[in-house]
Coordinates of C-alpha atoms and ligand atoms in Angstrom, one line a residue:
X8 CA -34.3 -45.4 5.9
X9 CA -31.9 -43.5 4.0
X10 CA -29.7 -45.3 2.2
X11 CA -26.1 -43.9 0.9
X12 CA -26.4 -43.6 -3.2
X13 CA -23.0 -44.8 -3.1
X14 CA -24.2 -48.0 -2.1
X15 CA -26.4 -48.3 -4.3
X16 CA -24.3 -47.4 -7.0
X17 CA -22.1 -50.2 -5.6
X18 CA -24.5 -52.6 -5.6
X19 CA -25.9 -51.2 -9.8
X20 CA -21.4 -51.7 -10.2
X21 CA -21.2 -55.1 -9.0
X22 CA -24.5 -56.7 -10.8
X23 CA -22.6 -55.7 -14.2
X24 CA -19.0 -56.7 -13.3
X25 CA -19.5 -60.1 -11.6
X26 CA -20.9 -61.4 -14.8
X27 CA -18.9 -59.7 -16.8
X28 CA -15.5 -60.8 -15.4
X29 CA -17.0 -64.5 -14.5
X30 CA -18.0 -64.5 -18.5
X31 CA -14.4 -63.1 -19.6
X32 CA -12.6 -65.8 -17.8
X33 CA -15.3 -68.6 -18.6
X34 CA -14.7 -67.9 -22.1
X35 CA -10.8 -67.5 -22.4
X36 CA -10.8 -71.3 -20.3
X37 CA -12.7 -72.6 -22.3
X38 CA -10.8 -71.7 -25.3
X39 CA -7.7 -73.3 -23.3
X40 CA -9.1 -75.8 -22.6
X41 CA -10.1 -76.5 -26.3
X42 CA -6.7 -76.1 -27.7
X43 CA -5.0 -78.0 -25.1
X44 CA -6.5 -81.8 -25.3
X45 CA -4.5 -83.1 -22.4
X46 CA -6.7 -82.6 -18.8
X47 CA -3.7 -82.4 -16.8
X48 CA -1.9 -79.5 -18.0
X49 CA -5.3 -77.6 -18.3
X50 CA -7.2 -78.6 -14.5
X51 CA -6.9 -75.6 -13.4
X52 CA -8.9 -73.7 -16.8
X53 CA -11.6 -76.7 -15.8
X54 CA -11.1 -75.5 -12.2
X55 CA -12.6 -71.6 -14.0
X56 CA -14.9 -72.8 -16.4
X57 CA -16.6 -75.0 -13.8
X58 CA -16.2 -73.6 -10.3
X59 CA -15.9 -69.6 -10.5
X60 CA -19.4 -69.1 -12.6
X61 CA -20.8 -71.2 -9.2
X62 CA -19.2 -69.2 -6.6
X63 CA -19.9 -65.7 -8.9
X64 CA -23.7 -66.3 -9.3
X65 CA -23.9 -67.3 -5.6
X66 CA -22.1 -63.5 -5.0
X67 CA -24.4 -62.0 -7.7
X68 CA -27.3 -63.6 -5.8
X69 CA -25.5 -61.9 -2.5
X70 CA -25.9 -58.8 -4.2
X71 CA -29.8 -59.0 -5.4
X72 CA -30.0 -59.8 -1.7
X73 CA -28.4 -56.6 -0.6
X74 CA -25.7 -58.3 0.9
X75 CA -22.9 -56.2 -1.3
X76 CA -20.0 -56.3 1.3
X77 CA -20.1 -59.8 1.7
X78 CA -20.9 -60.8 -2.0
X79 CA -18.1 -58.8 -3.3
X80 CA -15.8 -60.2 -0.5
X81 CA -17.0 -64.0 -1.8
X82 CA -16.1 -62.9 -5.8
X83 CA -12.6 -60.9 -4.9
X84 CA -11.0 -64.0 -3.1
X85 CA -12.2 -66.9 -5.2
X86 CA -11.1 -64.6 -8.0
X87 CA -7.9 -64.1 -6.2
X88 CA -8.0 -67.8 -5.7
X89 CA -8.0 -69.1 -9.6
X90 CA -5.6 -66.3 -10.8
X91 CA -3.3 -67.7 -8.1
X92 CA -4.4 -71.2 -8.9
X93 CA -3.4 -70.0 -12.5
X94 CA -0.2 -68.2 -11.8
X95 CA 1.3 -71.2 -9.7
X96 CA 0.6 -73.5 -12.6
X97 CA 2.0 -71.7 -15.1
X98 CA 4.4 -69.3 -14.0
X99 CA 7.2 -68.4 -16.2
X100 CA 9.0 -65.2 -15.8
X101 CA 7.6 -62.0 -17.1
X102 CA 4.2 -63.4 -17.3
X103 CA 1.3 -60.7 -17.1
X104 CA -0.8 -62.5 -14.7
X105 CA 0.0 -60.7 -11.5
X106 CA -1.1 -57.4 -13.5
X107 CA -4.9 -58.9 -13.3
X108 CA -4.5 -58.3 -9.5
X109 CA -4.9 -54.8 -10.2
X110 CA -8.8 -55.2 -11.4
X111 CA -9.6 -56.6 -8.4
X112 CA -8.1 -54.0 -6.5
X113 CA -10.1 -51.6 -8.3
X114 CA -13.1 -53.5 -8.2
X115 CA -12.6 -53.7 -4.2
X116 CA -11.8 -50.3 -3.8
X117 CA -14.9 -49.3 -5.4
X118 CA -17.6 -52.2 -4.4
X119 CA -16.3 -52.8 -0.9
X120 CA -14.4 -49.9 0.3
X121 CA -11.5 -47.5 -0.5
X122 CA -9.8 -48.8 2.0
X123 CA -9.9 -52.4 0.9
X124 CA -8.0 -51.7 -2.0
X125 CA -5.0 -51.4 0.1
X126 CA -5.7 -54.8 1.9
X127 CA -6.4 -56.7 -1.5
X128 CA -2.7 -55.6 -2.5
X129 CA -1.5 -56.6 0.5
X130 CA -3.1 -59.9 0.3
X131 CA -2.0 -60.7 -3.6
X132 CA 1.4 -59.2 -3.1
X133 CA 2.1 -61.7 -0.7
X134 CA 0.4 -64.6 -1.9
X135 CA 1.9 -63.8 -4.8
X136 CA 5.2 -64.1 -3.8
X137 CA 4.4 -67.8 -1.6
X138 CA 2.6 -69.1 -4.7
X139 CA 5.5 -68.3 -6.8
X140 CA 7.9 -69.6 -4.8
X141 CA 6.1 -72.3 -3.3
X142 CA 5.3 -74.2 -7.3
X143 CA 8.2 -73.0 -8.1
X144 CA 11.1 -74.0 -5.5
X145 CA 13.4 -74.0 -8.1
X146 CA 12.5 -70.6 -8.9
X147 CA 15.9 -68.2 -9.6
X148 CA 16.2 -64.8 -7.3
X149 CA 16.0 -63.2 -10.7
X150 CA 13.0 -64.6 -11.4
X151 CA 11.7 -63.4 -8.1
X152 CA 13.0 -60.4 -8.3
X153 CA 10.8 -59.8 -11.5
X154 CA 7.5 -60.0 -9.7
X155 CA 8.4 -56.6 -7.8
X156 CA 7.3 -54.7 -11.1
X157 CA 3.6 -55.7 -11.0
X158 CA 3.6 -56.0 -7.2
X159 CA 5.1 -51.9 -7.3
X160 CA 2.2 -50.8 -10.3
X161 CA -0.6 -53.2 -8.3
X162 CA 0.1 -50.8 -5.0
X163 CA 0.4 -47.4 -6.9
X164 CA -3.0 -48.7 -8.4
X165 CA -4.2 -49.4 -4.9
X166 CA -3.2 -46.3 -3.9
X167 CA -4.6 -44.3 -6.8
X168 CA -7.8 -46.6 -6.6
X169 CA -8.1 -45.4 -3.1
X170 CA -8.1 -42.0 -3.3
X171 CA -10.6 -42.1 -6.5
X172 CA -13.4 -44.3 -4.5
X173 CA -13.0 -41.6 -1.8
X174 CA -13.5 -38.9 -4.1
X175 CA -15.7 -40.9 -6.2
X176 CA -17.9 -41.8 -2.7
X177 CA -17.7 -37.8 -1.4
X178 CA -18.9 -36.8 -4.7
X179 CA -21.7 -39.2 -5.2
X180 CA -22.7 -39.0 -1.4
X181 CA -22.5 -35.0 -2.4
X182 CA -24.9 -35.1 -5.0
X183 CA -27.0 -38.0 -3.4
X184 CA -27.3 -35.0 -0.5
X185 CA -28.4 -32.5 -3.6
X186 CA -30.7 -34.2 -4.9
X187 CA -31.9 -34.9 -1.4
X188 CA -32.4 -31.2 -1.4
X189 CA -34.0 -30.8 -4.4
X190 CA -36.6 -33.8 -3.9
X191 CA -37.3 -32.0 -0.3
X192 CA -38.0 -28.8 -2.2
X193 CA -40.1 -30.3 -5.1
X194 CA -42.7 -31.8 -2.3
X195 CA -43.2 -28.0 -0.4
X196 CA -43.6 -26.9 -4.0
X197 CA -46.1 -29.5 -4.3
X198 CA -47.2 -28.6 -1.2
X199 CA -47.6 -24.7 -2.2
X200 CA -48.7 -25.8 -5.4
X201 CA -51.7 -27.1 -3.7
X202 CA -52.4 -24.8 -0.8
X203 CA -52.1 -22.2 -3.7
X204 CA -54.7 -24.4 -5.8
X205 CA -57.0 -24.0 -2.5
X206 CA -56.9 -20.6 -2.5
X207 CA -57.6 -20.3 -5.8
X208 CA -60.9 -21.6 -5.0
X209 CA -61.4 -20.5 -2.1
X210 CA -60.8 -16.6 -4.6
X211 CA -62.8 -17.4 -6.8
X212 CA -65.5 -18.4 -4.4
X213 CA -64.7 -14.8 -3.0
X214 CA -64.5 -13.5 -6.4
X215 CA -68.5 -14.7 -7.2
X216 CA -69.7 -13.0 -4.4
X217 CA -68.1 -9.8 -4.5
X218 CA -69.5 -10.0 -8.0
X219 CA -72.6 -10.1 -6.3
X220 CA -72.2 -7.5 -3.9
X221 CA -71.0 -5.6 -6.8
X222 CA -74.8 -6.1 -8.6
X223 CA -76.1 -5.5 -5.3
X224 CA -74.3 -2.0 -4.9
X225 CA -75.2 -1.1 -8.7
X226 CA -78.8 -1.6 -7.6
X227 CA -77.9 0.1 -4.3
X228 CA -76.9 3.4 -6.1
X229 CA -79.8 3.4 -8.9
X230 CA -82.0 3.5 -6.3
X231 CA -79.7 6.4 -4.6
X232 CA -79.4 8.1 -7.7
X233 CA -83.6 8.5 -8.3
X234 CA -83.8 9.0 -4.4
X235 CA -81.4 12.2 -5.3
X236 CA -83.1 13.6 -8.2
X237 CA -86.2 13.0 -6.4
X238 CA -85.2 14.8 -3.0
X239 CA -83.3 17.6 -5.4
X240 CA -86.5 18.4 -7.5
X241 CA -88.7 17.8 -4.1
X242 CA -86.3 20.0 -2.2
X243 CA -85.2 22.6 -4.9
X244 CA -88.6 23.2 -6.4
X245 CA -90.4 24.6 -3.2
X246 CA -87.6 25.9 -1.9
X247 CA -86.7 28.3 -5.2
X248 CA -90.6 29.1 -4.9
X249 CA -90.0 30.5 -1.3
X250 CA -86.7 32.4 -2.3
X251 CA -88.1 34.3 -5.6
X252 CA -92.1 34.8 -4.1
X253 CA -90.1 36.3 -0.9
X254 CA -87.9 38.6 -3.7
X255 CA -91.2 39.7 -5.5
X256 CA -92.8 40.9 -2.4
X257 CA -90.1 42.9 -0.6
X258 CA -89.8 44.7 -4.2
X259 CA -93.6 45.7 -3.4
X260 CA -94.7 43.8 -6.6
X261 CA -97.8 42.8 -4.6
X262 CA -99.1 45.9 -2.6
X263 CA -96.9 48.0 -0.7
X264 CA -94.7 46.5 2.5
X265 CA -93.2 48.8 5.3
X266 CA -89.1 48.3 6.4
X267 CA -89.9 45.5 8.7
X268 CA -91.9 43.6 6.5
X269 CA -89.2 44.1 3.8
X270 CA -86.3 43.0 6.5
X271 CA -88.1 39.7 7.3
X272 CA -88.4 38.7 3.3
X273 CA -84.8 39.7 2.9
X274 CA -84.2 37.1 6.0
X275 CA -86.6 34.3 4.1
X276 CA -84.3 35.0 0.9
X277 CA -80.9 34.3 2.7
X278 CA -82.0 31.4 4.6
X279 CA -84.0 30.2 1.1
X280 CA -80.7 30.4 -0.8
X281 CA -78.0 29.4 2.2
X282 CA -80.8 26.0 2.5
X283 CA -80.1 25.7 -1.5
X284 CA -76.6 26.0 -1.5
X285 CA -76.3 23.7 1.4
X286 CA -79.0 21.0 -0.6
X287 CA -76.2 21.1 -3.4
X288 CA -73.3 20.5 -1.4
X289 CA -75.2 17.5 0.1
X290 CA -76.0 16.2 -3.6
X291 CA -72.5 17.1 -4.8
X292 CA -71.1 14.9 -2.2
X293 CA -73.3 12.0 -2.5
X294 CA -72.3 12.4 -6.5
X295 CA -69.1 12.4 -5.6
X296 CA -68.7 9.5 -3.4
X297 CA -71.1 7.2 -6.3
X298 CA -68.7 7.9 -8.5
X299 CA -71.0 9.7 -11.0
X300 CA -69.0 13.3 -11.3
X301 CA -68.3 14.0 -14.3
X302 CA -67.1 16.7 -15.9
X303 CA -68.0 18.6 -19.2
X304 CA -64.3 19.9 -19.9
X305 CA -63.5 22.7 -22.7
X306 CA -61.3 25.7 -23.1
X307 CA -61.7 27.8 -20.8
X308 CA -60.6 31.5 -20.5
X309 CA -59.9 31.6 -16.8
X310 CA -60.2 35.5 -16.5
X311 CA -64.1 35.1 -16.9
X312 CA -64.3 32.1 -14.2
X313 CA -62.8 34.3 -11.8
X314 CA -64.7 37.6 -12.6
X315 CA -68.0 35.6 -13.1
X316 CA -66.9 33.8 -9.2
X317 CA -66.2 37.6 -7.9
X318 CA -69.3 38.8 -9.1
X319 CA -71.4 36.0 -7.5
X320 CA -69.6 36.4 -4.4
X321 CA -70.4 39.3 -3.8
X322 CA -73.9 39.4 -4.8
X323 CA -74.5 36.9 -1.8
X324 CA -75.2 38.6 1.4
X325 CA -72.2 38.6 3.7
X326 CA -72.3 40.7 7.4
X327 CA -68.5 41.8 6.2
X328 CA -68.7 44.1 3.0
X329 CA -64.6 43.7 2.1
X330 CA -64.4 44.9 -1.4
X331 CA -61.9 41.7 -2.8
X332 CA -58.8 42.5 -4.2
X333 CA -57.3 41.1 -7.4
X334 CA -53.9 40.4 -8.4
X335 CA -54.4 39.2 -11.8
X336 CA -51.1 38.2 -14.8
X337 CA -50.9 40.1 -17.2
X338 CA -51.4 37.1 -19.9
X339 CA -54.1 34.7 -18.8
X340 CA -52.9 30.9 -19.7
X341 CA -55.8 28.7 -21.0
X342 CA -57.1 26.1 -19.2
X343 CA -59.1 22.5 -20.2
X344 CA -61.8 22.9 -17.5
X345 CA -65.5 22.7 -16.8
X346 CA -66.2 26.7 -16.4
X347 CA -69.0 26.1 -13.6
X348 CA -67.1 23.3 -11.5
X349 CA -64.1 25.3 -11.6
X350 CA -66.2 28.8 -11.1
X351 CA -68.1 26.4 -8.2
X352 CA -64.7 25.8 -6.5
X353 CA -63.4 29.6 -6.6
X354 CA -66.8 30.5 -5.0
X355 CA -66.3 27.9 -1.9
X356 CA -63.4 29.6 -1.2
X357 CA -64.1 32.9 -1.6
X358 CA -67.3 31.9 0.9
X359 CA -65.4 30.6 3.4
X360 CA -63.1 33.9 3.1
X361 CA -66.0 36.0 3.5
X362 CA -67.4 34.1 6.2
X363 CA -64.1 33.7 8.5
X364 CA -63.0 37.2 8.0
X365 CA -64.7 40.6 9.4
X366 CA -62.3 42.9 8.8
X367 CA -58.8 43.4 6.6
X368 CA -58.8 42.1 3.1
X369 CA -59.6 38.8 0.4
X370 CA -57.5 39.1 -2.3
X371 CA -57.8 36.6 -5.6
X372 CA -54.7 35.9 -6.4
X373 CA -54.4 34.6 -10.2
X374 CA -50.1 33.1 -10.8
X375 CA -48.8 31.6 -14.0
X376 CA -46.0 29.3 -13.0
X377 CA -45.4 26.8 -16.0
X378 CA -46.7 24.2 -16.5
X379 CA -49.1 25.6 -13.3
X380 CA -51.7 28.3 -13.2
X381 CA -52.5 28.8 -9.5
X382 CA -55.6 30.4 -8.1
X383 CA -55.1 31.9 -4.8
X384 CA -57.8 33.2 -1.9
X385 CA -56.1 35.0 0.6
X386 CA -58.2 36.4 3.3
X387 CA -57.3 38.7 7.0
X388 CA -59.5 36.3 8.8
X389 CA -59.1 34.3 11.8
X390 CA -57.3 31.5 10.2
X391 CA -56.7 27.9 10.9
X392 CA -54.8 25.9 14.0
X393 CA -52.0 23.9 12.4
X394 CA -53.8 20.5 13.5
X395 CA -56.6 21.1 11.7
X396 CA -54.9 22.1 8.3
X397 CA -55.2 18.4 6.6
X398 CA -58.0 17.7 8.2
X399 CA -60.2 20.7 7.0
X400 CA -60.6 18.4 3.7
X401 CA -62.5 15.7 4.9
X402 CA -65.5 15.6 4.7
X403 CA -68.2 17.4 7.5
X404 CA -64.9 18.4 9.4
X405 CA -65.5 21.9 10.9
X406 CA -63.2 23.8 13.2
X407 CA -64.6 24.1 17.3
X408 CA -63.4 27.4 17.3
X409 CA -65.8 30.3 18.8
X410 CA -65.8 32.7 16.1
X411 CA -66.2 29.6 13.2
X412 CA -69.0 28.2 15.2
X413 CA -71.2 31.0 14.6
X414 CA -70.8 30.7 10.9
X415 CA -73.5 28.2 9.7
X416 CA -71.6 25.5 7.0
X417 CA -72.1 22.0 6.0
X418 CA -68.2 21.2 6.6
X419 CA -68.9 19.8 2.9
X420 CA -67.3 23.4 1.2
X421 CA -63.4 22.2 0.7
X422 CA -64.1 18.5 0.9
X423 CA -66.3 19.1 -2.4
X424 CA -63.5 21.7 -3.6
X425 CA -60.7 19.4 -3.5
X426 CA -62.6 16.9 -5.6
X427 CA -63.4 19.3 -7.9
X428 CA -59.7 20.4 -8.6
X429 CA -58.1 16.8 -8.8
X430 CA -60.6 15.8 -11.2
X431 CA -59.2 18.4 -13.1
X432 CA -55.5 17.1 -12.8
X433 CA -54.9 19.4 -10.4
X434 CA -54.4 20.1 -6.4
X435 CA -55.5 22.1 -3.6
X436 CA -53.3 23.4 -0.5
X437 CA -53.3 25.7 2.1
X438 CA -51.4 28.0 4.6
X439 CA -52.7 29.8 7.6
X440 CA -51.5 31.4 10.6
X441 CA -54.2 31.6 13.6
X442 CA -55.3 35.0 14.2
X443 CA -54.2 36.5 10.9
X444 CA -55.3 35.1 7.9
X445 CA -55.4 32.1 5.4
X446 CA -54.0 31.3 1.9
X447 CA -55.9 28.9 -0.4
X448 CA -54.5 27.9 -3.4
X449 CA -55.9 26.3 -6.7
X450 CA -53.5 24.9 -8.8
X451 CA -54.2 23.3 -12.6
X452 CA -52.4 22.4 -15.1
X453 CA -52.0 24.7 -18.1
X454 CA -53.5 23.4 -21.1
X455 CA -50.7 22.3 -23.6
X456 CA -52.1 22.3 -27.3
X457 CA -48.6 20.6 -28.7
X458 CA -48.8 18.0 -26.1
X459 CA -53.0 17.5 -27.0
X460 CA -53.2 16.2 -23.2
X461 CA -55.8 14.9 -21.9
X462 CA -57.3 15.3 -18.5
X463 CA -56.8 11.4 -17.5
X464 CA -52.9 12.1 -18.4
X465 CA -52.4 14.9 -16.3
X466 CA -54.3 13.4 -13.3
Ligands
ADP29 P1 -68.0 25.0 6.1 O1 -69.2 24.8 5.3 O2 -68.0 24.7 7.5 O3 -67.3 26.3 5.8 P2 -65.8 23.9 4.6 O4 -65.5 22.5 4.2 O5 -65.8 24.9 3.6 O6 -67.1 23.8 5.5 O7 -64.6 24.3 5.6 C1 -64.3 23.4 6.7 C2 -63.8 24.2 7.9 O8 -62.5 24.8 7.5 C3 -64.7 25.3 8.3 O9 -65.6 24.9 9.2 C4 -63.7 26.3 8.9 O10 -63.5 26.0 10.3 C5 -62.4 26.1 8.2 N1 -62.1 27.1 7.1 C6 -62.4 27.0 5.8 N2 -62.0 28.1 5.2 C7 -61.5 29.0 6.1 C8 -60.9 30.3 6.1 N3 -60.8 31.0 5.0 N4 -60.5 30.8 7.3 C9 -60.7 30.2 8.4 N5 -61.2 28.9 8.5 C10 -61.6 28.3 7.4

């Protein structure tokens, strides 16, 4: 059940008073009564010393019952009781008795109820008044006339009594409600505390086995990794055999050969080295995607990446023969890059603007715009639908377009190329319109010897 606080604070207020009060008055009648030897003139001090602990310790046992109404009720009146008992025998005019009234009007107003402040006034006032005049039937008007002073302070203490234990009850009931509140909020925290102590587990549990998966994919890619070199040196070995034996015998190293002979070893040579360049896309990629590409960056002097990429470019075997264009600064910014990664990546591009163009022009296009150096392929070839611009970077995506199809490609090329250029802090992007051409552009940063950056800072 909830229980007002002010209640209980009533009930904390009336365990001190009762005793306190019941002590006050025991005491001062007992001093009466031992300075004044005769009984009669000091019954009613017996009447205090005797009676009123009784009745208080019968309220305070009210109280430890939780009866607080009543027991305060019980200790107001039979305090009201002896003070009148007191007043009537000993009133003389001017006597501060009827002031005592106003402690049990606070006391009332506080224990029983704001309201009951006014009533206790009420009560005294006019008991007050009967008492006086009754013991006293002599009594002057005068006289009379002088209890209206403490009967007029007794009611503005009522009054002012009354409107504290309302504020005094708001404000307790106020905080009571607060501290409600917070106690609500301290058992979710609790409660979060311990679904959050649950989880914990329940993450670290997690936690162990992707720590185990983690072993387990370590393992995974050793055995990858010699799987690769194995394949590469299986692969490469046989396959360079093939390529240079077919060179050395459409050369006539080995006994003359007539045109056809020579034209089907020229064919076993470009198949031979389009099979090699595919095997090291393939083992680029799986590199790539086990993490394990790393690059040996130094200066570089970009002019001989691009001349070495146009050379090699053109030495491959294209059905086009476009002569490609430069349009080169005129001072060549250096560059922190690996020379044969980025050579690598000029080379895809200049590839795929070989293979998707048959006539018009490729142009490398070499830009210094600070902090930038951008490398640019431009080609006249059939360029790119819109829809497939973003997606040309993922890997094995290839274009269903007629012309594309017949040109034999991993779809590993840019995929591989964009990989290569953001692990040198840079980017790749491209425009294209369909039917006339494509742009391709290569942009690093510029190395900065003042700055003495570092490829992690620029990525
Ligand atoms: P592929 O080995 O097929 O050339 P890439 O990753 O290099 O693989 O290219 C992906 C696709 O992007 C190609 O299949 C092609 O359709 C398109 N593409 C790339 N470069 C060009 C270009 N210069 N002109 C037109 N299409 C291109």
């Amino acid at each position: 059940m909830n229980r007002p606080y002010s209640r209980e604070l009533s009930a904390d207020t009336s365990t001190i008073l009762i005793p306190l009060i019941t002590l006050v008055a025991f005491v001062i009648s007992i001093f009466y009564i031992a300075f004044n030897s005769e009984f009669v003139q000091s019954w009613p001090y017996w009447l205090i010393a005797l009676i009123y602990p009784l009745t208080s310790y019968y309220a305070w046992h009210l109280v430890r019952k939780d009866q607080i109404e009543r027991a305060n009720l019980l200790f107001i009146v039979s305090s009201l009781i002896f003070l009148l008992l007191l007043i009537s025998d000993k009133w003389v005019m001017g006597s501060p008795l009827p002031y005592v009234f106003g402690v049990f009007i606070i006391i009332s107003s506080m224990t029983i109820h704001p309201n009951v402040s006014l009533l206790v006034w009420g009560v005294s006032a006019g008991l007050l008044v009967l008492v006086v005049s009754l013991a006293n039937p002599t009594i002057s008007r005068e006289s009379l006339f002088s209890l209206i002073t403490p009967i007029l302070v007794n009611f503005f203490l009522a009054i002012a009594a009354y409107l504290s234990a309302y504020e005094w009850r708001f404000a307790v009931e106020s905080i009571n409600e607060l501290h409600r509140k917070v106690r609500i909020r301290r058992n979710e925290l609790f409660t979060i505390q311990e679904e959050l102590q649950y989880k914990n587990a329940i993450l670290q549990s997690l936690n162990q086995e992707i720590e185990k998966a983690r072993s387990a994919a370590i393992e995974e890619r050793d055995i990858r990794t010699r799987f690769m070199n194995m394949v590469s040196h299986e692969l490469r070995t046989p396959l360079n055999s093939i390529v240079n034996f077919a060179h050395i015998l459409s050369h006539g190293a080995r006994g003359p050969v007539n045109e056809e002979q020579v034209d089907y070893l020229t064919r076993i040579q470009h198949s031979g080295w389009h099979l090699l360049g595919m095997l090291n896309d393939l083992l680029d990629m799986a590199q790539i995607q086990a993490g394990e590409f790393d690059l040996q960056l130094e200066l570089t002097d970009l002019h001989e990446v691009c001349e070495a990429a146009i050379k090699h470019t053109s030495g491959l075997q294209f059905e086009n023969k476009l002569a490609i264009q430069t349009n080169y600064p005129k001072m060549w910014p250096p560059v922190m890059a690996d020379p044969m990664r980025l050579q690598q990546a000029i080379i895809n591009l200049l590839g795929n603007a070989y293979k998707y163009t048959s006539e018009g022009y490729i142009c490398l296009h070499v830009r210094v715009v600070e902090p930038w150096v951008h490398i640019g392929v431009e080609d006249s070839g059939i360029g790119i639908p819109p829809e497939h611009l973003e997606r040309i970077f993922e890997e094995f995506h290839q274009i269903n377009q007629s012309v594309a199809r017949r040109r034999v490609g991993t779809g590993l090329g840019l995929p591989i190329t964009k990989h290569l250029i953001e692990q040198h802090g840079g980017r790749i992007s491209v425009k294209s319109q369909l039917g006339k051409g494509s742009f391709f552009t290569l942009s690093i940063p510029i190395w900065n010897p003042n700055k003495n950056e570092t490829i992690e800072k620029l990525r």
